[in-house]
Short mmCIF file of C-alpha atoms and ligand atoms in Angstrom, two decimals:
data_model
loop_
_atom_site.label_atom_id
_atom_site.label_comp_id
_atom_site.label_asym_id
_atom_site.label_seq_id
_atom_site.Cartn_x
_atom_site.Cartn_y
_atom_site.Cartn_z
CA MET A 1084 6.75 31.11 3.99
CA LYS A 1085 4.44 31.32 7.01
CA ARG A 1086 1.26 29.21 6.79
CA ILE A 1087 -1.95 29.82 8.75
CA PRO A 1088 -4.66 27.13 8.56
CA PHE A 1089 -8.21 28.45 8.11
CA LEU A 1090 -11.74 27.11 7.75
CA ASP A 1091 -14.44 29.25 6.14
CA SER A 1092 -18.14 28.78 6.78
CA HIS A 1093 -21.24 30.85 6.18
CA THR A 1094 -24.22 31.36 8.44
CA GLY A 1095 -27.31 32.41 6.53
CA GLY A 1096 -25.00 33.76 3.82
CA GLU A 1097 -22.62 35.67 6.13
CA PRO A 1098 -19.09 34.25 6.13
CA THR A 1099 -16.85 33.42 9.10
CA ARG A 1100 -13.14 32.56 8.84
CA LEU A 1101 -12.04 30.37 11.73
CA ILE A 1102 -8.39 30.53 12.74
CA SER A 1103 -7.28 28.21 15.53
CA GLU A 1104 -3.48 28.28 15.23
CA GLY A 1105 -0.62 30.29 13.77
CA TYR A 1106 -1.61 33.53 15.51
CA PRO A 1107 0.59 35.79 17.67
CA ASP A 1108 1.22 35.06 21.35
CA LEU A 1109 -1.55 36.96 23.17
CA GLY A 1110 -0.56 35.91 26.69
CA ARG A 1111 -2.67 34.00 29.16
CA GLY A 1112 -5.12 36.67 30.29
CA THR A 1113 -8.87 36.89 29.86
CA VAL A 1114 -10.22 36.95 26.33
CA ALA A 1115 -10.77 40.71 26.73
CA GLU A 1116 -7.08 41.08 27.67
CA GLN A 1117 -6.01 38.90 24.74
CA LEU A 1118 -8.12 41.10 22.46
CA ASN A 1119 -6.35 44.21 23.81
CA ARG A 1120 -2.97 42.64 23.08
CA LEU A 1121 -4.08 41.68 19.55
CA LYS A 1122 -5.46 45.17 18.92
CA THR A 1123 -2.46 47.02 20.34
CA ASP A 1124 0.49 44.88 19.26
CA PHE A 1125 -0.64 42.69 16.38
CA ASP A 1126 -3.41 44.44 14.47
CA THR A 1127 -1.60 43.57 11.22
CA PHE A 1128 -2.54 39.93 11.86
CA ARG A 1129 -6.20 40.97 11.46
CA THR A 1130 -5.59 42.80 8.18
CA GLN A 1131 -3.38 39.99 6.84
CA VAL A 1132 -5.94 37.23 7.32
CA LEU A 1133 -9.15 39.16 6.75
CA CYS A 1134 -8.70 42.09 4.37
CA GLU A 1135 -8.21 41.81 0.61
CA PRO A 1136 -6.48 40.17 -1.15
CA ARG A 1137 -6.74 37.12 1.19
CA GLY A 1138 -10.15 38.09 2.49
CA ASN A 1139 -12.80 40.70 1.83
CA ASP A 1140 -14.98 43.33 3.52
CA VAL A 1141 -17.81 40.90 4.29
CA LEU A 1142 -15.76 38.28 6.10
CA VAL A 1143 -15.72 38.07 9.92
CA GLY A 1144 -12.72 36.43 11.57
CA ALA A 1145 -13.11 34.09 14.55
CA LEU A 1146 -9.87 33.60 16.44
CA LEU A 1147 -10.10 30.62 18.77
CA VAL A 1148 -8.12 31.42 21.93
CA PRO A 1149 -7.81 29.76 25.34
CA PRO A 1150 -10.44 30.95 27.82
CA ALA A 1151 -9.34 32.27 31.22
CA ASP A 1152 -12.73 31.53 32.79
CA PRO A 1153 -12.46 27.96 34.15
CA THR A 1154 -16.17 27.36 33.44
CA CYS A 1155 -15.61 27.91 29.70
CA GLN A 1156 -14.46 25.33 27.16
CA LEU A 1157 -13.69 27.88 24.41
CA GLY A 1158 -12.58 31.47 23.97
CA VAL A 1159 -13.08 33.56 20.84
CA ILE A 1160 -12.19 36.99 19.44
CA TYR A 1161 -14.19 38.27 16.46
CA PHE A 1162 -12.86 40.81 13.98
CA ASN A 1163 -13.72 42.40 10.66
CA ASN A 1164 -12.26 44.61 7.93
CA VAL A 1165 -12.05 47.67 10.22
CA GLY A 1166 -11.59 46.33 13.75
CA TYR A 1167 -12.98 44.06 16.45
CA LEU A 1168 -16.47 42.94 17.50
CA GLY A 1169 -17.65 42.39 21.07
CA MET A 1170 -19.63 39.28 20.17
CA CYS A 1171 -20.87 37.82 16.93
CA GLY A 1172 -24.00 35.69 16.63
CA HIS A 1173 -23.53 34.39 13.09
CA GLY A 1174 -19.84 33.91 13.89
CA THR A 1175 -20.62 31.77 16.95
CA ILE A 1176 -22.98 29.59 14.90
CA GLY A 1177 -20.22 29.31 12.25
CA LEU A 1178 -17.59 28.57 14.89
CA MET A 1179 -19.60 25.68 16.38
CA ALA A 1180 -20.49 24.14 12.99
CA SER A 1181 -16.83 24.45 11.92
CA LEU A 1182 -15.52 22.77 15.07
CA ALA A 1183 -18.12 20.04 14.58
CA TYR A 1184 -16.99 19.58 10.96
CA GLN A 1185 -13.39 19.29 12.20
CA GLY A 1186 -14.51 16.62 14.67
CA LYS A 1187 -13.40 18.76 17.62
CA ILE A 1188 -16.82 18.96 19.29
CA SER A 1189 -19.98 16.88 19.36
CA PRO A 1190 -23.58 17.93 20.06
CA GLY A 1191 -24.00 19.56 23.45
CA THR A 1192 -23.74 22.90 25.19
CA TYR A 1193 -20.46 24.80 25.43
CA ARG A 1194 -19.56 27.91 27.38
CA ILE A 1195 -17.56 30.41 25.35
CA GLU A 1196 -15.64 33.37 26.77
CA THR A 1197 -15.86 36.44 24.54
CA PRO A 1198 -14.48 39.93 25.17
CA VAL A 1199 -17.94 41.08 26.32
CA GLY A 1200 -18.92 38.12 28.47
CA VAL A 1201 -19.68 34.43 28.48
CA VAL A 1202 -22.15 33.03 25.95
CA GLU A 1203 -23.47 29.48 25.75
CA ALA A 1204 -23.68 27.71 22.41
CA THR A 1205 -25.68 24.54 21.95
CA LEU A 1206 -24.76 22.38 18.97
CA HIS A 1207 -27.85 20.38 18.01
CA PRO A 1208 -27.52 16.82 16.66
CA ALA A 1209 -27.40 16.52 12.85
CA GLU A 1210 -30.69 15.51 11.27
CA ILE A 1211 -28.85 13.32 8.76
CA GLU A 1212 -26.53 11.03 10.68
CA SER A 1213 -23.68 11.05 8.16
CA SER A 1214 -23.36 14.85 8.03
CA TYR A 1215 -21.77 17.20 10.54
CA PRO A 1216 -24.10 19.01 13.00
CA ASN A 1217 -24.66 22.60 11.85
CA ARG A 1218 -27.67 23.90 13.77
CA VAL A 1219 -26.70 26.01 16.75
CA SER A 1220 -28.47 28.02 19.45
CA VAL A 1221 -26.50 30.85 21.05
CA ARG A 1222 -27.50 32.13 24.47
CA ASN A 1223 -26.12 35.61 24.21
CA VAL A 1224 -24.97 38.18 26.76
CA PRO A 1225 -27.73 40.21 28.49
CA SER A 1226 -29.13 42.71 25.99
CA TYR A 1227 -30.89 46.02 26.57
CA ARG A 1228 -32.22 49.23 25.07
CA LEU A 1229 -30.21 52.28 26.00
CA LEU A 1230 -32.16 55.00 24.19
CA GLU A 1231 -35.68 55.01 22.78
CA GLN A 1232 -36.76 56.66 19.53
CA VAL A 1233 -33.88 59.09 19.06
CA ALA A 1234 -34.80 61.63 16.36
CA VAL A 1235 -32.15 62.01 13.65
CA GLN A 1236 -32.17 64.37 10.65
CA VAL A 1237 -31.15 62.72 7.37
CA ASP A 1238 -31.75 64.14 3.88
CA GLY A 1239 -33.87 66.94 5.32
CA ARG A 1240 -36.28 64.61 7.10
CA THR A 1241 -36.51 63.13 10.56
CA ILE A 1242 -36.18 59.42 11.21
CA HIS A 1243 -36.17 57.68 14.60
CA GLY A 1244 -34.23 54.84 16.12
CA ASP A 1245 -33.62 52.94 19.34
CA VAL A 1246 -30.05 52.48 20.53
CA ALA A 1247 -29.55 48.99 21.94
CA TRP A 1248 -26.85 46.53 23.02
CA GLY A 1249 -26.88 42.90 21.92
CA GLY A 1250 -23.16 42.15 22.26
CA ASN A 1251 -22.44 45.01 19.83
CA TRP A 1252 -24.10 48.44 19.59
CA PHE A 1253 -27.03 49.01 17.22
CA PHE A 1254 -29.23 51.85 15.97
CA LEU A 1255 -32.59 50.27 15.11
CA CYS A 1256 -34.77 52.22 12.68
CA HIS A 1257 -38.22 51.45 11.26
CA ASP A 1258 -39.41 54.72 9.71
CA HIS A 1259 -36.71 54.96 7.01
CA GLY A 1260 -39.20 54.50 4.16
CA LEU A 1261 -36.86 52.33 2.05
CA GLU A 1262 -37.55 48.99 0.45
CA VAL A 1263 -35.51 46.27 2.20
CA SER A 1264 -34.53 44.07 -0.73
CA LEU A 1265 -31.47 42.81 -2.58
CA GLN A 1266 -32.40 45.12 -5.48
CA ASN A 1267 -31.99 48.12 -3.20
CA LEU A 1268 -28.62 47.43 -1.57
CA GLU A 1269 -26.87 50.55 -2.76
CA GLN A 1270 -29.54 52.88 -1.45
CA LEU A 1271 -29.83 50.98 1.86
CA THR A 1272 -26.06 51.07 2.36
CA ASP A 1273 -25.77 54.74 1.52
CA PHE A 1274 -28.72 55.70 3.72
CA ALA A 1275 -27.62 53.62 6.73
CA TRP A 1276 -24.12 55.09 6.45
CA ARG A 1277 -25.53 58.62 6.52
CA VAL A 1278 -27.80 57.77 9.47
CA ARG A 1279 -24.74 56.56 11.39
CA ALA A 1280 -22.82 59.74 10.51
CA ALA A 1281 -25.78 61.92 11.57
CA TYR A 1282 -26.34 60.42 15.05
CA THR A 1283 -22.59 60.18 15.65
CA GLU A 1284 -22.34 63.90 14.81
CA MET A 1285 -25.11 64.47 17.38
CA GLY A 1286 -22.88 62.85 20.02
CA ILE A 1287 -24.96 59.66 20.39
CA THR A 1288 -22.58 57.00 21.73
CA ALA A 1289 -22.52 54.09 24.16
CA PRO A 1290 -22.03 55.00 27.85
CA ASP A 1291 -18.29 54.24 27.51
CA GLY A 1292 -18.03 56.43 24.39
CA HIS A 1293 -18.00 53.48 21.97
CA GLU A 1294 -19.50 54.36 18.61
CA ILE A 1295 -22.93 52.92 17.81
CA ASP A 1296 -21.37 51.20 14.84
CA HIS A 1297 -24.13 48.97 13.44
CA VAL A 1298 -27.32 50.27 11.81
CA GLU A 1299 -30.45 48.14 11.37
CA LEU A 1300 -33.24 49.13 8.98
CA PHE A 1301 -36.38 47.06 9.57
CA ALA A 1302 -39.32 46.27 7.31
CA SER A 1303 -42.21 43.87 7.38
CA THR A 1304 -42.17 40.62 5.43
CA ALA A 1305 -44.63 37.80 4.81
CA LYS A 1306 -41.96 35.16 5.54
CA ALA A 1307 -40.99 36.10 9.10
CA ASP A 1308 -41.90 38.46 11.94
CA SER A 1309 -39.58 41.10 10.52
CA GLN A 1310 -36.92 41.64 7.88
CA SER A 1311 -33.80 43.73 8.35
CA PHE A 1312 -30.91 45.26 6.50
CA VAL A 1313 -27.90 45.47 8.84
CA LEU A 1314 -24.93 47.68 8.03
CA CYS A 1315 -21.73 46.58 9.77
CA PRO A 1316 -18.96 48.91 11.00
CA GLY A 1317 -16.84 48.53 7.85
CA LYS A 1318 -19.76 49.35 5.48
CA ALA A 1319 -20.45 45.75 4.43
CA TYR A 1320 -24.01 44.59 4.98
CA ASP A 1321 -24.71 41.48 7.02
CA ARG A 1322 -25.97 38.67 4.81
CA SER A 1323 -27.35 36.93 7.92
CA PRO A 1324 -30.08 38.44 10.15
CA CYS A 1325 -27.20 39.37 12.53
CA GLY A 1326 -27.23 37.48 15.83
CA THR A 1327 -26.24 40.43 18.00
CA GLY A 1328 -28.55 42.71 16.00
CA THR A 1329 -31.45 40.30 16.49
CA SER A 1330 -30.59 40.23 20.21
CA ALA A 1331 -30.78 44.04 20.31
CA LYS A 1332 -34.14 43.85 18.51
CA LEU A 1333 -35.47 41.27 21.00
CA ALA A 1334 -34.38 43.50 23.89
CA CYS A 1335 -36.35 46.43 22.40
CA LEU A 1336 -39.42 44.26 21.73
CA THR A 1337 -39.29 42.99 25.31
CA ALA A 1338 -38.95 46.52 26.67
CA ASP A 1339 -42.00 47.51 24.60
CA GLY A 1340 -44.01 44.56 25.95
CA ARG A 1341 -44.30 43.12 22.43
CA LEU A 1342 -42.37 39.91 23.18
CA VAL A 1343 -42.79 37.67 26.20
CA PRO A 1344 -40.20 35.16 27.47
CA GLY A 1345 -40.22 31.97 25.41
CA GLN A 1346 -42.10 33.51 22.47
CA VAL A 1347 -40.31 32.77 19.18
CA TRP A 1348 -39.38 35.71 16.94
CA ARG A 1349 -38.25 34.99 13.37
CA GLN A 1350 -35.89 37.58 11.94
CA GLN A 1351 -35.19 37.53 8.21
CA SER A 1352 -32.06 39.01 6.60
CA VAL A 1353 -32.02 41.03 3.40
CA VAL A 1354 -30.83 37.90 1.53
CA GLY A 1355 -33.73 35.85 2.96
CA SER A 1356 -31.98 33.78 5.66
CA ILE A 1357 -33.77 33.45 9.00
CA PHE A 1358 -32.70 33.30 12.65
CA GLU A 1359 -35.13 32.26 15.35
CA GLY A 1360 -34.84 34.16 18.58
CA GLN A 1361 -36.42 34.17 22.00
CA VAL A 1362 -35.63 35.70 25.36
CA GLN A 1363 -35.44 34.66 28.98
CA VAL A 1364 -35.69 37.25 31.70
CA GLN A 1365 -33.40 36.53 34.67
CA ASP A 1366 -32.98 38.92 37.61
CA GLY A 1367 -34.34 41.68 35.36
CA ASP A 1368 -31.82 40.93 32.57
CA VAL A 1369 -33.10 40.12 29.08
CA ILE A 1370 -31.09 37.17 27.75
CA PRO A 1371 -31.67 36.37 24.08
CA THR A 1372 -31.08 33.00 22.46
CA ILE A 1373 -30.58 32.95 18.69
CA THR A 1374 -30.80 29.81 16.55
CA GLY A 1375 -29.45 29.36 13.03
CA GLU A 1376 -27.46 27.11 10.73
CA ALA A 1377 -23.99 27.34 9.24
CA TRP A 1378 -22.29 25.52 6.39
CA VAL A 1379 -18.55 24.95 5.97
CA MET A 1380 -17.35 25.98 2.52
CA ALA A 1381 -13.55 26.14 2.28
CA GLU A 1382 -10.49 25.05 4.19
CA GLY A 1383 -6.82 25.48 3.57
CA GLN A 1384 -3.80 27.51 4.48
CA LEU A 1385 -3.21 31.23 4.16
CA LEU A 1386 0.29 31.76 2.81
CA MET A 1387 2.29 34.71 4.14
CA ASP A 1388 5.11 35.58 1.75
CA GLU A 1389 7.18 38.43 3.20
CA ARG A 1390 7.92 39.74 -0.32
CA ASP A 1391 4.18 40.21 -1.08
CA PRO A 1392 3.57 44.00 -1.37
CA PHE A 1393 -0.10 43.51 -0.38
CA GLY A 1394 0.53 40.74 2.12
CA ASN A 1395 -0.56 42.90 5.06
CA GLY A 1396 -3.93 43.49 3.42
CA ILE A 1397 -5.50 46.41 1.59
CA GLN A 1398 -7.28 48.70 4.01
CA THR A 1399 -10.00 50.79 2.45
CA GLN A 1400 -10.96 52.75 5.59
O1 PYC B 2995 -24.26 37.95 13.72
O2 PYC B 2995 -23.82 39.18 15.48
C1 PYC B 2995 -23.71 38.92 14.29
C2 PYC B 2995 -22.89 39.82 13.45
C3 PYC B 2995 -22.27 40.97 13.84
C4 PYC B 2995 -21.63 41.47 12.71
C5 PYC B 2995 -21.87 40.61 11.67
N1 PYC B 2995 -22.65 39.60 12.15
#
């Protein structure tokens, strides 16, 4: 029986499964190269540890790998029920809180190599001395708007969205006309999925052909500057305000002149959790920093029994 230790946390309601050992040999390359090896040669590892029955569609995996960049202390590869993420904001907050819980790091700033660049995570001291630190600020990769107000036909009407990068690709829409609430999840999911299909059919992609695989539907709220429903690539919605999605939003606000460096933006998720974000502008690059909290919730060992007919995970897409 193979055993893989795991630690589960959630960040604003969105879960992260940290795996630090028991994974395939990915070589000693950059984190992007290790991701390629994982994707090409060992994708079953992802479905084993993350998909049902051991995991579920909402879970994001964080695989802690050695960084190649000598300025980094950590390397990480994020994955979900259908593939791999470039970066993950809630996942990085969860990663730091989990490592703090395990006693592997103490408050301070750490450089983390991800497949899409280096991010810096600051673990803030715990407010209650006896508990583990769980508040984290993530200085993300430079974020930007690629396309502004793309018109898309859905259900016989036209909606508009910006296409932006925040470590993953997002379509950000405001004029959807739907209520962003937990009571409306089915309609939000169905609509966002059809929006994604419609702009993909139009040939809207990232410059390298990557699908714009996250959809954000925004609404106003009394509790924050904005509320959003974020649909992830595998059709699960993000319970957190989505760190990379908030970064994409901050990049668009900055491009529109609606956010100035240092100004705090509070982004609320559909479940009510909040990330605080702000940007710095350096050499023309917009660099978002996202702050949130994570809580550890389960630890143990995943058991891999070769006789298990569903041991490699149930893939729904
Ligand atoms: O927080 O960046 C994020 C994220 C991406 C997908 C799910 N969460």
